[in-house]
Short mmCIF file of C-alpha atoms in Angstrom, two decimals:
data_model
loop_
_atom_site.label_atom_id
_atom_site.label_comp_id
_atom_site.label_asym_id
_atom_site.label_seq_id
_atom_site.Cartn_x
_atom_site.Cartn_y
_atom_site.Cartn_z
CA UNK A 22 -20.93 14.65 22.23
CA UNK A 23 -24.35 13.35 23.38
CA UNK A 24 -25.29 14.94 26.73
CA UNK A 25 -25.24 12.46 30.09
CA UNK A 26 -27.10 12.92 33.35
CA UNK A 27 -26.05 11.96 36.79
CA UNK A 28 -29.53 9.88 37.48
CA UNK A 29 -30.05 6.87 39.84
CA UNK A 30 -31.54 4.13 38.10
CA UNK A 31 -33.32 1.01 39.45
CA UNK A 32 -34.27 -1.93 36.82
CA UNK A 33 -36.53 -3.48 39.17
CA UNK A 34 -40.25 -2.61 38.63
CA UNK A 35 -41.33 0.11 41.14
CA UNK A 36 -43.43 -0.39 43.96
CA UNK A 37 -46.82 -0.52 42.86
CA UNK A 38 -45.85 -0.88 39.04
CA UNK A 39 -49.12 -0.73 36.82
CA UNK A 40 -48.87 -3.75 34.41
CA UNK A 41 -52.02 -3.03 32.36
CA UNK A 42 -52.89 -2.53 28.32
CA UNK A 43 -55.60 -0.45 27.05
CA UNK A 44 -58.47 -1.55 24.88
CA UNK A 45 -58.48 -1.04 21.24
CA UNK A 46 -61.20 1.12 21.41
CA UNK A 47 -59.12 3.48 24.20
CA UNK A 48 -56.59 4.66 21.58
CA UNK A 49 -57.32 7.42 19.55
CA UNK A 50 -55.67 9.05 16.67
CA UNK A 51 -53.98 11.27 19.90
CA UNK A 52 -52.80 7.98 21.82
CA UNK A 53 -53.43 7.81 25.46
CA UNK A 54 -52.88 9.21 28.54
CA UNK A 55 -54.06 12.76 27.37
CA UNK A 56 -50.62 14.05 26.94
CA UNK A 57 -49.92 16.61 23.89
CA UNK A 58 -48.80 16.66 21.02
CA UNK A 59 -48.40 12.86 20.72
CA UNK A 60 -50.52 10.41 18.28
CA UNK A 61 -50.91 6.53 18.35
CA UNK A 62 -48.02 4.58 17.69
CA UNK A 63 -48.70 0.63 17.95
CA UNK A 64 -48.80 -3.01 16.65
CA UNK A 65 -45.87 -1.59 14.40
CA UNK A 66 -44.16 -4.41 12.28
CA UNK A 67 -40.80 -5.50 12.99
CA UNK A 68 -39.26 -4.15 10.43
CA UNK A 69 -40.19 -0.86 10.21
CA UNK A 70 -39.09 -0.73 14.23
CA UNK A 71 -35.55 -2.28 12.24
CA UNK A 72 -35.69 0.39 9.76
CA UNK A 73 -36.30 3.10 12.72
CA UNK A 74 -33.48 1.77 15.30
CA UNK A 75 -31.17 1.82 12.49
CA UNK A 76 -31.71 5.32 11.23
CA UNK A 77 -31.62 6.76 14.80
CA UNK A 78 -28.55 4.87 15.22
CA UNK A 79 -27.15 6.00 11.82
CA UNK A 80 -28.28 9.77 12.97
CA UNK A 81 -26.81 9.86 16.77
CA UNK A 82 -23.34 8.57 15.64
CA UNK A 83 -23.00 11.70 12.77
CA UNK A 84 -24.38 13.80 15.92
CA UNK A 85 -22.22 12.62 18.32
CA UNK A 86 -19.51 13.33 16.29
CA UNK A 87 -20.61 16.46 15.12
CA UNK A 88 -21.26 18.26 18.36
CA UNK A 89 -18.55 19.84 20.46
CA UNK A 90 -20.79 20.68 23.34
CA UNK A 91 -25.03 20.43 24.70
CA UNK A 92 -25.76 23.52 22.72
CA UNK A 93 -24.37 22.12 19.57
CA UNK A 94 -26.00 18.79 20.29
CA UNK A 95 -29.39 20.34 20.48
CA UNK A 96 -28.63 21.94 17.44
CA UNK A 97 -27.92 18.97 15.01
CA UNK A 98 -30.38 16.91 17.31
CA UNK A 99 -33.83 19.07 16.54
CA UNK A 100 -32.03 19.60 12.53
CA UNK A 101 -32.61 15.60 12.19
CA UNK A 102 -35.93 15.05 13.55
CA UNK A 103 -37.18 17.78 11.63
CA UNK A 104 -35.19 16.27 8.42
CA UNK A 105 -37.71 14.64 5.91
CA UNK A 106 -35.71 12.51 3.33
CA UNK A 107 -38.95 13.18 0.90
CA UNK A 108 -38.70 17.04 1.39
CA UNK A 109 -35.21 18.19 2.15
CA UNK A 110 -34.98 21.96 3.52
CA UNK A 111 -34.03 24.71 1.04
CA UNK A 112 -33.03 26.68 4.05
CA UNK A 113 -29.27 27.42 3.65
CA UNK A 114 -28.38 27.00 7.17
CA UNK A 115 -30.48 23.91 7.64
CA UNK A 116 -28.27 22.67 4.30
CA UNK A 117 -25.40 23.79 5.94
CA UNK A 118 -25.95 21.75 9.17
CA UNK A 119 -27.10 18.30 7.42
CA UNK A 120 -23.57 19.20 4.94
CA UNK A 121 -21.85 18.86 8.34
CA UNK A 122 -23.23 15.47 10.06
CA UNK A 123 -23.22 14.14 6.56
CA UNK A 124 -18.95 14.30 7.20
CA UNK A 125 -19.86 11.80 9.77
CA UNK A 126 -22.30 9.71 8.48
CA UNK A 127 -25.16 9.06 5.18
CA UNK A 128 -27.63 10.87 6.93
CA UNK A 129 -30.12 11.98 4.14
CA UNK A 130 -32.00 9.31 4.32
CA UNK A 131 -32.52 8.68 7.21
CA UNK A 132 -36.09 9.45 9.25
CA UNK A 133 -36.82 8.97 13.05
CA UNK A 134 -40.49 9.96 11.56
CA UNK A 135 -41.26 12.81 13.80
CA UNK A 136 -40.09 11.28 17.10
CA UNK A 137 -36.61 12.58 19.03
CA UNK A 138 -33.52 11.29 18.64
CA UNK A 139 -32.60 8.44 21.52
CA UNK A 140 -36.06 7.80 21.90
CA UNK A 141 -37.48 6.78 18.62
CA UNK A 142 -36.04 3.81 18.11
CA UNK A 143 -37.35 2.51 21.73
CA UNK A 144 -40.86 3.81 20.76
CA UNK A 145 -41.31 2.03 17.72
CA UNK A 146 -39.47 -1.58 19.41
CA UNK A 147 -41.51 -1.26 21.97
CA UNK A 148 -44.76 -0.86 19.99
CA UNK A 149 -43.28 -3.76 18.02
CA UNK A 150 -43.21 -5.92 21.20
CA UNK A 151 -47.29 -5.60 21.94
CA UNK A 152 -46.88 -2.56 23.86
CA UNK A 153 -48.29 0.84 23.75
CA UNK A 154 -46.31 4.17 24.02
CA UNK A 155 -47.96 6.92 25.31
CA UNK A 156 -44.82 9.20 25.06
CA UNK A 157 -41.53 10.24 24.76
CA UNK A 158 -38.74 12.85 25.00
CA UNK A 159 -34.82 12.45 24.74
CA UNK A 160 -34.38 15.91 27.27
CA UNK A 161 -33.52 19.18 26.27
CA UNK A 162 -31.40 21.52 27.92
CA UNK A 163 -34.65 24.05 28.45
CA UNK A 164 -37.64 23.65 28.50
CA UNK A 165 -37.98 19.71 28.86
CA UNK A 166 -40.77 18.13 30.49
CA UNK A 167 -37.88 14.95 31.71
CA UNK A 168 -34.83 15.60 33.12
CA UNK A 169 -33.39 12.07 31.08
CA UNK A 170 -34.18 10.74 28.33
CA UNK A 171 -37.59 8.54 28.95
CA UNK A 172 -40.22 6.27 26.87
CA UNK A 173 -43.66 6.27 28.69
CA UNK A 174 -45.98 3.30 27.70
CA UNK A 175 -48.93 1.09 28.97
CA UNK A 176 -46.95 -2.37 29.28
CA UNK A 177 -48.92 -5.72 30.87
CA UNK A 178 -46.97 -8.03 33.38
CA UNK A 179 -45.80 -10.32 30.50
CA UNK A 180 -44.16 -7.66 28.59
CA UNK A 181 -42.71 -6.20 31.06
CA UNK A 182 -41.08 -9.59 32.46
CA UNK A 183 -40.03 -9.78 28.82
CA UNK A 184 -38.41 -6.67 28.95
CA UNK A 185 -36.64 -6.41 32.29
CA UNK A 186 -33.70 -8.36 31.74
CA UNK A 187 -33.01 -6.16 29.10
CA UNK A 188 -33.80 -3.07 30.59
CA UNK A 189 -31.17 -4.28 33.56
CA UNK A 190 -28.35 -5.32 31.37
CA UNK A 191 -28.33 -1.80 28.82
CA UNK A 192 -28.30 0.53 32.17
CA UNK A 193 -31.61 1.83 31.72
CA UNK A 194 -34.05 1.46 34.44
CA UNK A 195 -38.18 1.77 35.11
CA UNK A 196 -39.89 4.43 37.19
CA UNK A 197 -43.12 6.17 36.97
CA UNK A 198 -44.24 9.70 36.73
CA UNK A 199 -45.84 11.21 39.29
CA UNK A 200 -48.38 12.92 37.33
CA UNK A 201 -49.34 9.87 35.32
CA UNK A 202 -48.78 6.82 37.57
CA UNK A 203 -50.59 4.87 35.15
CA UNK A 204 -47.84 4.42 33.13
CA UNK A 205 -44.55 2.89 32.81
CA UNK A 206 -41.41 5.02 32.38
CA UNK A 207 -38.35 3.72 30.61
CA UNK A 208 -35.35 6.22 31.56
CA UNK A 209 -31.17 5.89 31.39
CA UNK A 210 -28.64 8.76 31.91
CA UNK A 211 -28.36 9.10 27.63
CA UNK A 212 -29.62 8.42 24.67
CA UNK A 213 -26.72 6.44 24.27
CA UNK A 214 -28.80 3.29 26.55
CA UNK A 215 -31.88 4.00 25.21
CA UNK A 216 -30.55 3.15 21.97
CA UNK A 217 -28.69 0.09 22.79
CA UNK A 218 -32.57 -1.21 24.63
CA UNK A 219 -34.01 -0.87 21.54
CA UNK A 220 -31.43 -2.90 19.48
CA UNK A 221 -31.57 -5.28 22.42
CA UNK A 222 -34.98 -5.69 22.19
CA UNK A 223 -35.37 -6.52 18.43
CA UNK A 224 -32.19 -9.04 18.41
CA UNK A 225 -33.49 -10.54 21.84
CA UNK A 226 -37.16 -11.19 19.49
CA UNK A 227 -35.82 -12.98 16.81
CA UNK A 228 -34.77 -15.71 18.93
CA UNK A 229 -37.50 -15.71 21.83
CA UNK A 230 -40.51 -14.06 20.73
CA UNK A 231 -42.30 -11.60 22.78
CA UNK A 232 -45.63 -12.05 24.37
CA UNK A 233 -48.76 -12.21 21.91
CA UNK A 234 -50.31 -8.64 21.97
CA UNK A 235 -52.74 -9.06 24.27
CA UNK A 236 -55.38 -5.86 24.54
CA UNK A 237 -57.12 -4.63 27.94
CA UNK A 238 -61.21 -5.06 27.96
CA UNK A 239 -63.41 -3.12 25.88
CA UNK A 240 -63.95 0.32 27.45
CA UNK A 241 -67.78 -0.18 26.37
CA UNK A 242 -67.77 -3.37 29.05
CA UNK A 243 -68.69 -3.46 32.30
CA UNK A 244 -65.67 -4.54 34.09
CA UNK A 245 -65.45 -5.27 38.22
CA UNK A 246 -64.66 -2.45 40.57
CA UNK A 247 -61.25 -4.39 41.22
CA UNK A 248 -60.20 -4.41 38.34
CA UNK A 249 -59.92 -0.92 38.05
CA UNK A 250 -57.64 2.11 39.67
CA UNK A 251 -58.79 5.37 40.08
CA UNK A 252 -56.01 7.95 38.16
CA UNK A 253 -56.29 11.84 37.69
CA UNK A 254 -60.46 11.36 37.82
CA UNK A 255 -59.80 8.99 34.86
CA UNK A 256 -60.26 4.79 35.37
CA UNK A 257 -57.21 2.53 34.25
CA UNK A 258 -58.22 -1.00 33.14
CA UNK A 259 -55.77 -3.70 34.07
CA UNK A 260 -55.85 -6.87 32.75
CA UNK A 261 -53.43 -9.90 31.72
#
């Protein structure tokens, strides 16, 4: 059972899109975009996105089948991206939970290395892609800062022309957030889409590579007053 929302979802960039990238020297050990709890994920190689899309995949079918209802899907969910293959639990409840997805699936091994199910997958193909998540959350049924599952990330225009076909033809769709319009938002109605985008995007790389990573200006440059936009007190450099 993984949870659906009744969303509206446009694939077309939104009015006003940002297509930017930050500069190397923007991204800290926190990431960007001063959100919390997140840290820098980027420039990841292909195969460990692979390795990542496969284990989430691996993971959401054993929870799928696992959970009977939202509650029960929370449940397993937060049990699996808190599972470390290295350092199983010796709680007896959190053995008797990863006993009962592993009816439905090898799911020791697996790792979605600290990120949420549905959306780590799309985090780490994205980051293999040249772009730059900020953040991410698959929705939780309280206390959930997105209402759908969603991938926020600094993407330039060539990335993001890269990416919208695909983004169109899994059912996911692009918006922004209204209290970081800086960004890009990736969103679909489950996990289920965001998923399928991130396989999409690594099989739609092997045969037509994505742009070259291509990073904004150094923040220690002076760059034109049109080239930048004015966010939250904070200046966004576009470039590409």
């Amino acid at each position: 059972m993984i949870p659906y929302t009744h969303i509206q979802l446009d694939p077309a960039f939104p009015q006003n899109a940002p297509f930017w990238m930050p500069a190397e020297d923007e991204i800290h050990e926190e990431g960007i975009g001063f959100f919390q709890g997140v840290w820098a994920i980027f420039d990841v190689p292909f195969s460990e996105a692979a390795h990542v899309v496969a284990d989430e995949r691996a993971a959401a079918t054993a929870v799928d089948a696992a959970a009977n209802d939202a509650t029960t899907f929370e449940y397993f969910a937060r049990l699996i991206e808190a599972h470390n293959p290295d350092f199983p639990s010796e709680d007896p409840e959190d053995e008797a939970g990863m006993a009962a997805l592993a009816k439905h699936g090898d799911v020791d091994a697996v790792s979605l290395c600290h990120l949420e199910l549905g959306v780590a997958g799309l985090t780490y193909a994205l980051a293999a892609i040249g772009c730059v998540p900020a953040a991410s959350c698959r929705s939780h049924a309280e206390r959930s800062w997105a209402e759908r599952p969603v991938v926020v990330a600094a993407i330039d225009r060539a990335h993001a022309d890269w990416l919208q076909p695909l983004v169109e033809s899994t059912s996911c769709g692009f918006d922004l957030d209204d209290l970081r319009p800086q960004f890009l938002t990736i969103h679909a109605r489950s996990i289920k889409e965001m998923m399928d985008l991130a396989a999409a995007i690594l099989a739609k790389a092997e045969h037509d590579p994505p742009p070259p990573l291509c990073w904004g200006p150094s923040s220690n440059d002076e760059q034109p007053v049109e080239d930048r936009v004015e966010v939250d007190g904070q200046q966004s450099l576009f470039n590409c």
